[in-house]
Amino acid sequence: MNTAYRTHRNRMFQHYSVFNSKEEALEHPYPDMNKEEWTRVCDLFASEEFQRRSAINKENRAKLKIVHTSGARSFQRARALLKNPESDEISPALLYKKTHTNKDGMWTSEDARENFLEEARLQIEEMRARQLEYEALLVKRSDMEQTMREHLQMMEEQQRKKDEELMQMMAEQQRKKDEEHRKMMEEQQRTLVEQQERRMQLMAEQMREQLVEQIRQLQSRSTPKRKFG
């Protein structure tokens, strides 16, 4: 990961070096980097410590016996001329190869060839690191989707149980209402029957009394009167 970071930082510095000042570089952030992050990177590149180390590295590189084929053009200018017109980009390794090989494709020196191989190796490591990050992101996304599905299933199950409990409660309430209504109707029916029975008893009693009175009157009329003397 340190190698990948170093390679990425070098590419950002190459992008930064195209511009004449820090202020101008701030107006052209590195691809896929927000302004806040790019500001911090520019602050690093413009710092005295970084400039001091950069100067030392530049001096060390000057001691190497490597000859480029760009002539008087800077690498920034060469990159602008050699980049892919469609993607508007060129990889550092390919740029290095194009600026350190002759027209016949031969390297300008063995050191240049070894540097290219090292740069290519760094690019491969960076690509692998990005691939691992991408795969880890896919796994994380899959885990999140699985968690969301399980959570959704749990919520649906909870809602189903709540709906069942609500239906059971409503059914129980309706059953109690029906039972109360049935008892009320039975009570009313029983009251009506009792009232009807009392009326019948009263009518029977009245009829019996009337019948007794009629019999008494008949008996009174049919009894002969006794004569005295």
mmCIF file of C-alpha atoms in Angstrom:
data_model
loop_
_atom_site.group_PDB
_atom_site.id
_atom_site.type_symbol
_atom_site.label_atom_id
_atom_site.label_comp_id
_atom_site.label_asym_id
_atom_site.label_seq_id
_atom_site.Cartn_x
_atom_site.Cartn_y
_atom_site.Cartn_z
ATOM 1 C CA MET A 1 0.000 0.000 0.000
ATOM 2 C CA ASN A 2 2.970 2.405 0.717
ATOM 3 C CA THR A 3 4.245 1.820 -2.805
ATOM 4 C CA ALA A 4 0.823 2.502 -4.293
ATOM 5 C CA TYR A 5 0.533 5.680 -2.235
ATOM 6 C CA ARG A 6 3.995 6.818 -3.314
ATOM 7 C CA THR A 7 3.119 6.247 -6.949
ATOM 8 C CA HIS A 8 -0.155 8.107 -6.568
ATOM 9 C CA ARG A 9 1.615 11.020 -4.862
ATOM 10 C CA ASN A 10 4.189 11.197 -7.646
ATOM 11 C CA ARG A 11 1.421 11.403 -10.215
ATOM 12 C CA MET A 12 -0.269 14.186 -8.275
ATOM 13 C CA PHE A 13 3.053 16.030 -8.111
ATOM 14 C CA GLN A 14 3.472 15.656 -11.872
ATOM 15 C CA HIS A 15 0.005 17.169 -12.285
ATOM 16 C CA TYR A 16 0.898 19.945 -9.838
ATOM 17 C CA SER A 17 4.195 20.697 -11.605
ATOM 18 C CA VAL A 18 2.449 21.492 -14.891
ATOM 19 C CA PHE A 19 1.307 24.828 -13.457
ATOM 20 C CA ASN A 20 3.478 27.852 -12.752
ATOM 21 C CA SER A 21 2.261 28.491 -9.212
ATOM 22 C CA LYS A 22 0.387 26.947 -6.332
ATOM 23 C CA GLU A 23 -2.508 29.338 -6.934
ATOM 24 C CA GLU A 24 -2.794 28.221 -10.552
ATOM 25 C CA ALA A 25 -2.606 24.559 -9.528
ATOM 26 C CA LEU A 26 -5.422 25.088 -7.027
ATOM 27 C CA GLU A 27 -7.687 26.071 -9.907
ATOM 28 C CA HIS A 28 -7.075 22.690 -11.606
ATOM 29 C CA PRO A 29 -7.632 19.860 -9.077
ATOM 30 C CA TYR A 30 -6.253 16.390 -9.720
ATOM 31 C CA PRO A 31 -8.847 14.110 -11.424
ATOM 32 C CA ASP A 32 -11.387 12.534 -9.066
ATOM 33 C CA MET A 33 -10.220 14.685 -6.134
ATOM 34 C CA ASN A 34 -12.352 17.319 -4.442
ATOM 35 C CA LYS A 35 -11.097 20.852 -3.913
ATOM 36 C CA GLU A 36 -10.510 20.457 -0.174
ATOM 37 C CA GLU A 37 -8.289 17.390 -0.619
ATOM 38 C CA TRP A 38 -6.429 18.992 -3.514
ATOM 39 C CA THR A 39 -5.771 22.093 -1.391
ATOM 40 C CA ARG A 40 -4.116 19.966 1.284
ATOM 41 C CA VAL A 41 -1.988 18.238 -1.370
ATOM 42 C CA CYS A 42 -0.932 21.587 -2.863
ATOM 43 C CA ASP A 43 -0.021 22.851 0.604
ATOM 44 C CA LEU A 44 2.220 19.799 0.979
ATOM 45 C CA PHE A 45 3.904 20.281 -2.393
ATOM 46 C CA ALA A 46 4.465 24.003 -1.700
ATOM 47 C CA SER A 47 5.925 23.441 1.779
ATOM 48 C CA GLU A 48 9.617 24.185 2.373
ATOM 49 C CA GLU A 49 10.329 20.653 3.596
ATOM 50 C CA PHE A 50 8.828 19.060 0.487
ATOM 51 C CA GLN A 51 10.639 21.516 -1.779
ATOM 52 C CA ARG A 52 13.916 20.724 0.010
ATOM 53 C CA ARG A 53 13.462 16.972 -0.399
ATOM 54 C CA SER A 54 12.318 17.450 -3.982
ATOM 55 C CA ALA A 55 15.477 19.412 -4.741
ATOM 56 C CA ILE A 56 17.618 16.672 -3.226
ATOM 57 C CA ASN A 57 15.827 14.029 -5.275
ATOM 58 C CA LYS A 58 16.211 16.132 -8.382
ATOM 59 C CA GLU A 59 19.948 16.461 -7.734
ATOM 60 C CA ASN A 60 20.227 12.715 -7.232
ATOM 61 C CA ARG A 61 18.361 12.039 -10.441
ATOM 62 C CA ALA A 62 20.718 14.382 -12.261
ATOM 63 C CA LYS A 63 23.571 12.097 -11.313
ATOM 64 C CA LEU A 64 21.943 9.153 -13.076
ATOM 65 C CA LYS A 65 23.134 8.278 -16.510
ATOM 66 C CA ILE A 66 19.709 8.332 -18.108
ATOM 67 C CA VAL A 67 19.028 10.234 -21.296
ATOM 68 C CA HIS A 68 15.517 11.096 -22.443
ATOM 69 C CA THR A 69 14.457 11.680 -26.012
ATOM 70 C CA SER A 70 12.183 14.677 -25.434
ATOM 71 C CA GLY A 71 14.840 17.175 -26.381
ATOM 72 C CA ALA A 72 14.255 20.601 -24.884
ATOM 73 C CA ARG A 73 10.617 19.798 -24.084
ATOM 74 C CA SER A 74 9.686 19.356 -20.440
ATOM 75 C CA PHE A 75 8.010 16.142 -19.365
ATOM 76 C CA GLN A 76 4.822 18.142 -18.768
ATOM 77 C CA ARG A 77 4.909 19.344 -22.375
ATOM 78 C CA ALA A 78 5.758 15.859 -23.617
ATOM 79 C CA ARG A 79 2.871 14.409 -21.653
ATOM 80 C CA ALA A 80 0.486 16.955 -23.179
ATOM 81 C CA LEU A 81 1.648 15.967 -26.683
ATOM 82 C CA LEU A 82 1.642 12.198 -26.136
ATOM 83 C CA LYS A 83 -1.559 11.718 -24.137
ATOM 84 C CA ASN A 84 -4.502 9.822 -25.580
ATOM 85 C CA PRO A 85 -6.803 12.326 -27.339
ATOM 86 C CA GLU A 86 -9.884 10.332 -26.369
ATOM 87 C CA SER A 87 -9.177 9.851 -22.660
ATOM 88 C CA ASP A 88 -6.965 12.963 -22.407
ATOM 89 C CA GLU A 89 -4.575 10.873 -20.287
ATOM 90 C CA ILE A 90 -1.351 8.885 -20.523
ATOM 91 C CA SER A 91 0.036 6.557 -17.894
ATOM 92 C CA PRO A 92 3.351 7.557 -16.274
ATOM 93 C CA ALA A 93 4.922 4.270 -17.400
ATOM 94 C CA LEU A 94 3.924 4.785 -21.044
ATOM 95 C CA LEU A 95 5.055 8.416 -20.932
ATOM 96 C CA TYR A 96 8.402 7.312 -19.541
ATOM 97 C CA LYS A 97 8.796 4.684 -22.261
ATOM 98 C CA LYS A 98 7.975 7.116 -25.061
ATOM 99 C CA THR A 99 10.467 9.662 -23.724
ATOM 100 C CA HIS A 100 13.277 7.182 -23.057
ATOM 101 C CA THR A 101 13.318 5.056 -26.205
ATOM 102 C CA ASN A 102 14.776 5.832 -29.603
ATOM 103 C CA LYS A 103 12.868 5.751 -32.862
ATOM 104 C CA ASP A 104 13.877 2.123 -33.320
ATOM 105 C CA GLY A 105 12.295 1.265 -29.961
ATOM 106 C CA MET A 106 15.599 0.715 -28.167
ATOM 107 C CA TRP A 107 16.057 2.123 -24.670
ATOM 108 C CA THR A 108 18.428 5.050 -24.272
ATOM 109 C CA SER A 109 20.135 3.171 -21.430
ATOM 110 C CA GLU A 110 19.834 0.094 -19.273
ATOM 111 C CA ASP A 111 18.976 2.300 -16.297
ATOM 112 C CA ALA A 112 16.074 3.782 -18.261
ATOM 113 C CA ARG A 113 14.781 0.307 -19.064
ATOM 114 C CA GLU A 114 15.040 -0.752 -15.412
ATOM 115 C CA ASN A 115 13.262 2.411 -14.314
ATOM 116 C CA PHE A 116 10.472 1.662 -16.758
ATOM 117 C CA LEU A 117 10.128 -1.871 -15.424
ATOM 118 C CA GLU A 118 9.995 -0.494 -11.891
ATOM 119 C CA GLU A 119 7.345 2.037 -12.885
ATOM 120 C CA ALA A 120 5.340 -0.682 -14.617
ATOM 121 C CA ARG A 121 5.635 -2.850 -11.518
ATOM 122 C CA LEU A 122 4.391 0.024 -9.373
ATOM 123 C CA GLN A 123 1.470 0.523 -11.737
ATOM 124 C CA ILE A 124 0.572 -3.156 -11.523
ATOM 125 C CA GLU A 125 0.746 -3.034 -7.733
ATOM 126 C CA GLU A 126 -1.467 0.020 -7.701
ATOM 127 C CA MET A 127 -3.969 -1.668 -10.016
ATOM 128 C CA ARG A 128 -3.977 -4.727 -7.782
ATOM 129 C CA ALA A 129 -4.499 -2.546 -4.734
ATOM 130 C CA ARG A 130 -7.416 -0.819 -6.460
ATOM 131 C CA GLN A 131 -8.820 -4.200 -7.479
ATOM 132 C CA LEU A 132 -8.629 -5.410 -3.882
ATOM 133 C CA GLU A 133 -10.345 -2.233 -2.709
ATOM 134 C CA TYR A 134 -13.033 -2.703 -5.360
ATOM 135 C CA GLU A 135 -13.563 -6.343 -4.382
ATOM 136 C CA ALA A 136 -13.733 -5.363 -0.711
ATOM 137 C CA LEU A 137 -16.291 -2.709 -1.632
ATOM 138 C CA LEU A 138 -18.353 -5.305 -3.507
ATOM 139 C CA VAL A 139 -18.253 -7.622 -0.490
ATOM 140 C CA LYS A 140 -19.257 -4.777 1.797
ATOM 141 C CA ARG A 141 -22.068 -3.805 -0.560
ATOM 142 C CA SER A 142 -23.252 -7.418 -0.726
ATOM 143 C CA ASP A 143 -23.200 -7.646 3.072
ATOM 144 C CA MET A 144 -25.154 -4.394 3.343
ATOM 145 C CA GLU A 145 -27.735 -5.617 0.825
ATOM 146 C CA GLN A 146 -28.069 -8.908 2.725
ATOM 147 C CA THR A 147 -28.471 -7.011 5.995
ATOM 148 C CA MET A 148 -31.120 -4.790 4.409
ATOM 149 C CA ARG A 149 -32.975 -7.828 3.036
ATOM 150 C CA GLU A 150 -32.913 -9.511 6.443
ATOM 151 C CA HIS A 151 -34.060 -6.301 8.120
ATOM 152 C CA LEU A 152 -36.864 -5.926 5.576
ATOM 153 C CA GLN A 153 -37.934 -9.545 6.112
ATOM 154 C CA MET A 154 -37.909 -9.002 9.864
ATOM 155 C CA MET A 155 -40.037 -5.859 9.510
ATOM 156 C CA GLU A 156 -42.460 -7.687 7.207
ATOM 157 C CA GLU A 157 -42.709 -10.565 9.695
ATOM 158 C CA GLN A 158 -43.324 -8.133 12.550
ATOM 159 C CA GLN A 159 -45.996 -6.363 10.510
ATOM 160 C CA ARG A 160 -47.602 -9.702 9.618
ATOM 161 C CA LYS A 161 -47.762 -10.669 13.305
ATOM 162 C CA LYS A 162 -49.213 -7.272 14.189
ATOM 163 C CA ASP A 163 -51.847 -7.678 11.468
ATOM 164 C CA GLU A 164 -52.706 -11.169 12.748
ATOM 165 C CA GLU A 165 -52.954 -9.901 16.323
ATOM 166 C CA LEU A 166 -55.148 -7.021 15.175
ATOM 167 C CA MET A 167 -57.424 -9.368 13.220
ATOM 168 C CA GLN A 168 -57.660 -11.716 16.205
ATOM 169 C CA MET A 169 -58.436 -8.818 18.524
ATOM 170 C CA MET A 170 -61.121 -7.501 16.164
ATOM 171 C CA ALA A 171 -62.572 -11.004 15.784
ATOM 172 C CA GLU A 172 -62.636 -11.428 19.577
ATOM 173 C CA GLN A 173 -64.315 -8.055 20.012
ATOM 174 C CA GLN A 174 -66.902 -8.988 17.387
ATOM 175 C CA ARG A 175 -67.444 -12.359 19.059
ATOM 176 C CA LYS A 176 -68.052 -10.660 22.406
ATOM 177 C CA LYS A 177 -70.452 -8.207 20.797
ATOM 178 C CA ASP A 178 -72.314 -11.070 19.121
ATOM 179 C CA GLU A 179 -72.436 -12.963 22.424
ATOM 180 C CA GLU A 180 -73.727 -9.915 24.275
ATOM 181 C CA HIS A 181 -76.316 -9.335 21.569
ATOM 182 C CA ARG A 182 -77.387 -12.986 21.711
ATOM 183 C CA LYS A 183 -77.779 -12.846 25.495
ATOM 184 C CA MET A 184 -79.710 -9.608 25.247
ATOM 185 C CA MET A 185 -82.062 -11.131 22.661
ATOM 186 C CA GLU A 186 -82.505 -14.252 24.797
ATOM 187 C CA GLU A 187 -83.247 -12.097 27.835
ATOM 188 C CA GLN A 188 -85.762 -10.066 25.872
ATOM 189 C CA GLN A 189 -87.339 -13.261 24.551
ATOM 190 C CA ARG A 190 -87.530 -14.736 28.040
ATOM 191 C CA THR A 191 -89.080 -11.534 29.370
ATOM 192 C CA LEU A 192 -91.680 -11.580 26.621
ATOM 193 C CA VAL A 193 -92.496 -15.234 27.349
ATOM 194 C CA GLU A 194 -92.850 -14.524 31.059
ATOM 195 C CA GLN A 195 -95.071 -11.548 30.349
ATOM 196 C CA GLN A 196 -97.171 -13.670 28.014
ATOM 197 C CA GLU A 197 -97.448 -16.429 30.621
ATOM 198 C CA ARG A 198 -98.554 -13.933 33.279
ATOM 199 C CA ARG A 199 -101.183 -12.562 30.912
ATOM 200 C CA MET A 200 -102.403 -16.085 30.181
ATOM 201 C CA GLN A 201 -102.536 -16.903 33.897
ATOM 202 C CA LEU A 202 -104.386 -13.679 34.615
ATOM 203 C CA MET A 203 -106.870 -14.362 31.839
ATOM 204 C CA ALA A 204 -107.325 -17.932 33.069
ATOM 205 C CA GLU A 205 -107.939 -16.697 36.599
ATOM 206 C CA GLN A 206 -110.441 -14.142 35.389
ATOM 207 C CA MET A 207 -112.233 -16.768 33.304
ATOM 208 C CA ARG A 208 -112.303 -19.156 36.272
ATOM 209 C CA GLU A 209 -113.793 -16.471 38.526
ATOM 210 C CA GLN A 210 -116.367 -15.592 35.894
ATOM 211 C CA LEU A 211 -117.257 -19.264 35.490
ATOM 212 C CA VAL A 212 -117.648 -19.716 39.251
ATOM 213 C CA GLU A 213 -119.857 -16.661 39.410
ATOM 214 C CA GLN A 214 -122.016 -17.937 36.585
ATOM 215 C CA ILE A 215 -122.390 -21.329 38.271
ATOM 216 C CA ARG A 216 -123.340 -19.677 41.531
ATOM 217 C CA GLN A 217 -125.949 -17.562 39.822
ATOM 218 C CA LEU A 218 -127.402 -20.599 38.070
ATOM 219 C CA GLN A 219 -127.573 -22.546 41.290
ATOM 220 C CA SER A 220 -129.249 -19.648 42.977
ATOM 221 C CA ARG A 221 -131.943 -19.506 40.344
ATOM 222 C CA SER A 222 -132.635 -23.214 40.264
ATOM 223 C CA THR A 223 -133.127 -23.692 44.035
ATOM 224 C CA PRO A 224 -137.062 -23.787 44.879
ATOM 225 C CA LYS A 225 -138.407 -21.568 47.639
ATOM 226 C CA ARG A 226 -140.102 -23.299 50.669
ATOM 227 C CA LYS A 227 -143.711 -22.362 51.638
ATOM 228 C CA PHE A 228 -144.626 -22.071 55.372
ATOM 229 C CA GLY A 229 -148.125 -22.477 56.977
#
